[in-house]
XYZ file of C-alpha atoms in Angstrom:
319
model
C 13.693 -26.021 26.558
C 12.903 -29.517 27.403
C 12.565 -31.050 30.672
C 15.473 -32.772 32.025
C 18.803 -33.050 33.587
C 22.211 -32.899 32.685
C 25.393 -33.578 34.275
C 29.421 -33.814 33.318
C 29.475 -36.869 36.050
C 31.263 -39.982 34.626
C 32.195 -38.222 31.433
C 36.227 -38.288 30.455
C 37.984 -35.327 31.262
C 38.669 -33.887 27.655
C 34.840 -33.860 27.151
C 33.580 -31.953 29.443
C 34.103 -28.604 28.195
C 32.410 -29.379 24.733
C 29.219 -30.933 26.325
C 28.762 -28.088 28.759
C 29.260 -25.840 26.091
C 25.737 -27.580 24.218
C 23.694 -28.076 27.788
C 24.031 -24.093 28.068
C 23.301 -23.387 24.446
C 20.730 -25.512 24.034
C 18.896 -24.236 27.519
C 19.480 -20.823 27.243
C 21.566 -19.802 24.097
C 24.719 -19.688 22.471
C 27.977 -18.168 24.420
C 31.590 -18.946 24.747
C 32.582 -20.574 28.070
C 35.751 -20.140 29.980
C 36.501 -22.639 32.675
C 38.923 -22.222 35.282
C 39.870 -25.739 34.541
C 38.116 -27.412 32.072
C 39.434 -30.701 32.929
C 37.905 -30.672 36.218
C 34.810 -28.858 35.411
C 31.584 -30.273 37.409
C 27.957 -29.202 36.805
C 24.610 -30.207 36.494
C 21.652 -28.432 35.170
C 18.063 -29.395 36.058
C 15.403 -27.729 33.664
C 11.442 -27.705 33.532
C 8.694 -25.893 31.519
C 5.934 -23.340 33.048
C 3.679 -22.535 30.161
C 5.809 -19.984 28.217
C 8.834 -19.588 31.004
C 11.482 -22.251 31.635
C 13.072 -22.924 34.845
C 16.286 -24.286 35.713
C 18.962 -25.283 38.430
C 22.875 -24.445 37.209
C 24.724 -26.268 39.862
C 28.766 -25.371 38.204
C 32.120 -24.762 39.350
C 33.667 -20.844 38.547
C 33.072 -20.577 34.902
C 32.792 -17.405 32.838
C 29.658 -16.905 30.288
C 30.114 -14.409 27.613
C 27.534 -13.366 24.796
C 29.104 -11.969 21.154
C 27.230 -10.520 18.317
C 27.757 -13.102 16.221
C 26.043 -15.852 18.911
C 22.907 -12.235 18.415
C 23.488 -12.502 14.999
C 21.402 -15.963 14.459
C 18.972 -14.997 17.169
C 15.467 -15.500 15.806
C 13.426 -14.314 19.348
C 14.587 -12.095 21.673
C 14.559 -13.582 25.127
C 15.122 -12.389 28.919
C 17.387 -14.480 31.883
C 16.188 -13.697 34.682
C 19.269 -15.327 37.083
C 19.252 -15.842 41.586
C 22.128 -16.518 42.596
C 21.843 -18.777 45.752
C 25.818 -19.806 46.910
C 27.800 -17.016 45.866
C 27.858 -13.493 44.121
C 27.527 -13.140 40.508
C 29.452 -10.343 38.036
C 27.254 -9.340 35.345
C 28.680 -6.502 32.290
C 26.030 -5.676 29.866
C 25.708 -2.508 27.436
C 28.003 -0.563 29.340
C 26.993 -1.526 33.179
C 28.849 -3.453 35.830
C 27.249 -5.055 38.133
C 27.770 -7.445 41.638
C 24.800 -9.245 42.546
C 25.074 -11.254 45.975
C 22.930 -14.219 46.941
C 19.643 -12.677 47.964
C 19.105 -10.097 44.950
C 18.622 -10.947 41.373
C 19.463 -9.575 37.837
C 17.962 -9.359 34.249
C 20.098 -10.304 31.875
C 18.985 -9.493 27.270
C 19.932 -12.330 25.152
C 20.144 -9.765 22.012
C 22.943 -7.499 23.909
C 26.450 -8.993 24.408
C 27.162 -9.834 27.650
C 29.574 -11.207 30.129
C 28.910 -13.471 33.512
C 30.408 -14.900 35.763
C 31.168 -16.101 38.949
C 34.538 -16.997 41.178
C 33.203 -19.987 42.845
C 31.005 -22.592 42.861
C 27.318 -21.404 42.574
C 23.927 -22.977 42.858
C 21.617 -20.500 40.374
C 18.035 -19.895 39.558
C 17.386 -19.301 35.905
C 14.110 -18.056 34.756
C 13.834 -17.724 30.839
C 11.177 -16.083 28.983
C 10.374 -14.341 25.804
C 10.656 -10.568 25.681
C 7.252 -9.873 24.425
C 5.770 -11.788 27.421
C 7.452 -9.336 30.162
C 7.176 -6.377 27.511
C 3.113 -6.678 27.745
C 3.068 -6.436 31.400
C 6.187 -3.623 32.039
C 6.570 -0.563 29.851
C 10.487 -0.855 28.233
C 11.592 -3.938 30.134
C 15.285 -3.176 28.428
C 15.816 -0.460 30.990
C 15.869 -3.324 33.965
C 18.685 -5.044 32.591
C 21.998 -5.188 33.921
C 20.387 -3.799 37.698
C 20.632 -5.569 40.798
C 17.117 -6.146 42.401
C 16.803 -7.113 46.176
C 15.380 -10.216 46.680
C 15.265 -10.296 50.536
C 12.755 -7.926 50.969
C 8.975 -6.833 50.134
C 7.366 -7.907 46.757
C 11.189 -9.081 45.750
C 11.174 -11.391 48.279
C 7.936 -13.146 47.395
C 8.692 -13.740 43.923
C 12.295 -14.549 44.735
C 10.480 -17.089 47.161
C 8.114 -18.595 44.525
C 10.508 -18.685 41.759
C 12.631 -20.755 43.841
C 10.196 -23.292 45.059
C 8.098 -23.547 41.665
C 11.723 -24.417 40.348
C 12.353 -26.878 43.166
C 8.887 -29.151 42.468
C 9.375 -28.361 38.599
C 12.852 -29.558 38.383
C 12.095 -32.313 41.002
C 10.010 -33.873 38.731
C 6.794 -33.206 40.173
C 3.968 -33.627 37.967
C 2.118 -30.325 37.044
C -0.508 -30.377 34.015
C -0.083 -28.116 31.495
C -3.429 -25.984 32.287
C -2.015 -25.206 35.731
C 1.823 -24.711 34.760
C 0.665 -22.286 32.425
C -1.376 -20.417 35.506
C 1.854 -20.600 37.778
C 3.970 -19.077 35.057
C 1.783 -16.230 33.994
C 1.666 -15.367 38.197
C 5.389 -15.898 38.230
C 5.884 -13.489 35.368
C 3.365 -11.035 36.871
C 5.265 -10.816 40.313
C 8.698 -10.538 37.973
C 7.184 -7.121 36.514
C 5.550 -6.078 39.986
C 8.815 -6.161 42.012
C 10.311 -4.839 38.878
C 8.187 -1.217 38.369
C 8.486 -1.238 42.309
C 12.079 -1.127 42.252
C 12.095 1.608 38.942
C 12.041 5.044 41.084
C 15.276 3.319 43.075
C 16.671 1.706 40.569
C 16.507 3.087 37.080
C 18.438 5.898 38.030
C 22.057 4.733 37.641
C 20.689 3.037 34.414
C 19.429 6.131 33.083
C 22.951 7.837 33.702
C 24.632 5.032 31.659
C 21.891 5.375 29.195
C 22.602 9.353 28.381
C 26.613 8.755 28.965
C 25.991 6.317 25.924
C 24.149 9.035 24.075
C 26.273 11.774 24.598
C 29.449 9.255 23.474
C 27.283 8.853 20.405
C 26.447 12.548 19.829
C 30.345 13.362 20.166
C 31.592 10.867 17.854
C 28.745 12.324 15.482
C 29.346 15.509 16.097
C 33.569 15.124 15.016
C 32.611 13.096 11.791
C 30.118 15.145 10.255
C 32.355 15.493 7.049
C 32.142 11.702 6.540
C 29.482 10.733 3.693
C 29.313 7.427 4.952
C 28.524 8.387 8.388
C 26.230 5.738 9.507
C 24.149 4.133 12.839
C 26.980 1.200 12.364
C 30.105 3.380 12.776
C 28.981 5.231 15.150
C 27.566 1.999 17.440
C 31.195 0.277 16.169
C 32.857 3.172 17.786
C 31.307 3.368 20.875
C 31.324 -0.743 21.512
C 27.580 -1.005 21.491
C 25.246 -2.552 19.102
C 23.001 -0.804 16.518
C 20.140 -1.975 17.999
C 20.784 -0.329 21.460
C 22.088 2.711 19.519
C 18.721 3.359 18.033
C 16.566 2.646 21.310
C 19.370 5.569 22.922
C 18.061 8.031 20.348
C 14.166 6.853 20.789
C 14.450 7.861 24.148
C 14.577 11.186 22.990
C 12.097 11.005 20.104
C 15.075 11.162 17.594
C 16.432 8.537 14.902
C 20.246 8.691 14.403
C 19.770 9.270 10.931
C 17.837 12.015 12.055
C 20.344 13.487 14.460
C 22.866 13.359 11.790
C 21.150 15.005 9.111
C 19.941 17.669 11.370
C 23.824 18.375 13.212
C 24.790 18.741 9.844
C 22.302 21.084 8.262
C 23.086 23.461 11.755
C 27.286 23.310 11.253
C 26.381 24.511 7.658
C 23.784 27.182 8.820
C 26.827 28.058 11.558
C 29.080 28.138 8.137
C 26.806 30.560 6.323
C 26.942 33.248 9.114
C 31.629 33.787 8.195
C 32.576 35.571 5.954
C 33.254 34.008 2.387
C 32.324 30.764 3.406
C 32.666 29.519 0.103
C 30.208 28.082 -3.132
C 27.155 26.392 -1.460
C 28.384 22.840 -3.716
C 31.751 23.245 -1.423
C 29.369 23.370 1.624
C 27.130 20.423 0.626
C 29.893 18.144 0.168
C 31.923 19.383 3.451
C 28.969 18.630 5.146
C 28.702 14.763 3.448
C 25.492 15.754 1.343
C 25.173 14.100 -1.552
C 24.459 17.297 -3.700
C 23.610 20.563 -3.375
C 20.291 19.986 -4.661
C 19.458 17.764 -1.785
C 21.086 19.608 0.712
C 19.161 22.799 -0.584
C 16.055 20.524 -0.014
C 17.166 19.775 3.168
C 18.122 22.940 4.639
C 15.236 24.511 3.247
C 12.596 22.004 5.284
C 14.464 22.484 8.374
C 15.114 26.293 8.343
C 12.213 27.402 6.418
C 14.217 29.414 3.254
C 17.314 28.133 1.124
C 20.718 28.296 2.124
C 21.042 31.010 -0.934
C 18.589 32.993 0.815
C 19.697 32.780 4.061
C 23.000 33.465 3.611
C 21.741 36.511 1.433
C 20.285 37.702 4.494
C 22.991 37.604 6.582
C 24.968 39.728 4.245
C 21.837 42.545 4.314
């Protein structure tokens, strides 16, 4: 993002909305604004560089920020907000949390998750951008932050609430800062983000990691009644649920499972449960009730996961 400032002053009415529209996406990224009146609308955005973080002042009226998958869909790098409100509280909806953040704390917002943000009255915000793999070297699964209020007022939060705020203030001011030492500043700044952050995990995480396995069980449930389907696939079962494939999968590598992986293996157990009735029918019927392609593979299958054929087993069932 390049230094600079941008403003709707002196610009006609029926222009504002499209020119805020390409200050946001071109300092942060793509998302579809709402405005409470667009005719109306006043803000101004101050931005400045910190070796591989941006910082930025969004001085707006209410306005409404939402992130789709087809804005994710063009995404080349994945890349973290971090956002402080300073005038007025903030509402934040991200991969299936809800959150209020009040000036004072401060949340972490994914660019490669839909989102929506957004605030009831005028606001004076703190923006912190940086690339994922920059917080992901210095904090173990940054994902899990996101979409958590952090307190800002106290302890560790406080200082790096503090500092982001005041870097931003001589950054965006225009004060002069050589690249050597900007790029000192931000690595500190990014170290104090992911201090107050693995402070705050015992506290925090916990509501996130009740979302996380509500998520996962939704998953397993909608696997669990479509096991007939051949086509059964990460992308229905993400489409069903409303979240993207991408979380999907990281839901399952929590718990050293793939979804493929989950499937395959819920549906070699319903047809071992099948094998122990009575007349449950030619092992071919069985294959294809279960969405394998053949029996051959499902023999394969069944056979690496159980340790004998379903012929066999069932043969021992009737013994």
């Amino acid at each position: 993002m390049a230094n600079g400032t941008h403003s709707t002053d002196g610009l006609p009415a029926s222009a504002r909305a499209d020119h805020w529209n390409s200050v946001i996406a071109q300092a942060y990224f793509p998302l579809d604004l709402t405005f409470r009146d667009a005719a109306r609308f006043e803000g101004r955005l101050e931005s400045g560089t910190l070796g591989d973080l941006s910082l930025s002042r969004l001085q707006t009226e209410s306005v409404q920020y939402e992130r789709h998958r087809r804005h994710i869909s063009r995404t080349t790098e994945e890349q973290y907000l971090i956002t402080i409100p300073r005038q007025s509280p903030v509402e934040f909806s991200q991969s299936g949390r809800e959150v209020r953040c009040d000036p004072g704390g401060f949340i972490l917002e994914r660019g490669d998750e839909p989102y929506r943000f957004s605030y009831g009255a005028a606001n004076d915000l703190c923006v912190i951008k940086l690339a994922k793999p920059i917080l992901a070297e210095r904090l173990r699964n940054p994902d899990r932050f996101c979409a958590l209020v952090f307190n800002g007022r106290e302890g560790i939060g406080s200082v790096f609430t503090t500092m982001a705020q005041q870097i931003q203030h001589q950054t965006v001011a225009g004060t002069a800062v050589d690249p050597v030492a900007g790029s000192v500043i931000g690595r500190q700044l990014v170290e104090l983000l992911a201090l107050t952050l693995d402070r705050s995990s015992d506290v925090e995480t916990g509501a996130a990691s009740s979302v996380r396995e509500g998520h996962r069980r939704r998953a397993q449930s909608v696997i669990l009644s479509n096991l007939s389907n051949p086509g059964l696939s990460p992308e229905i079962v993400a489409d069903r649920i409303g979240i993207s494939k991408r979380y999907l999968h990281e839901l399952f590598a929590e718990v050293n499972l793939t979804v493929s992986q989950f499937i395959r293996e819920q549906r070699l157990h319903a047809a071992r449960d099948l094998l122990h009735m009575a007349n449950p029918g030619p092992l071919s019927d069985i294959a294809y009730r279960f969405g394998f392609s053949d029996q051959a593979q499902f023999s394969r299958l069944f056979k690496a996961m159980f340790g004998q054929t379903p012929s066999s087993y069932r043969a021992s069932r009737t013994i």
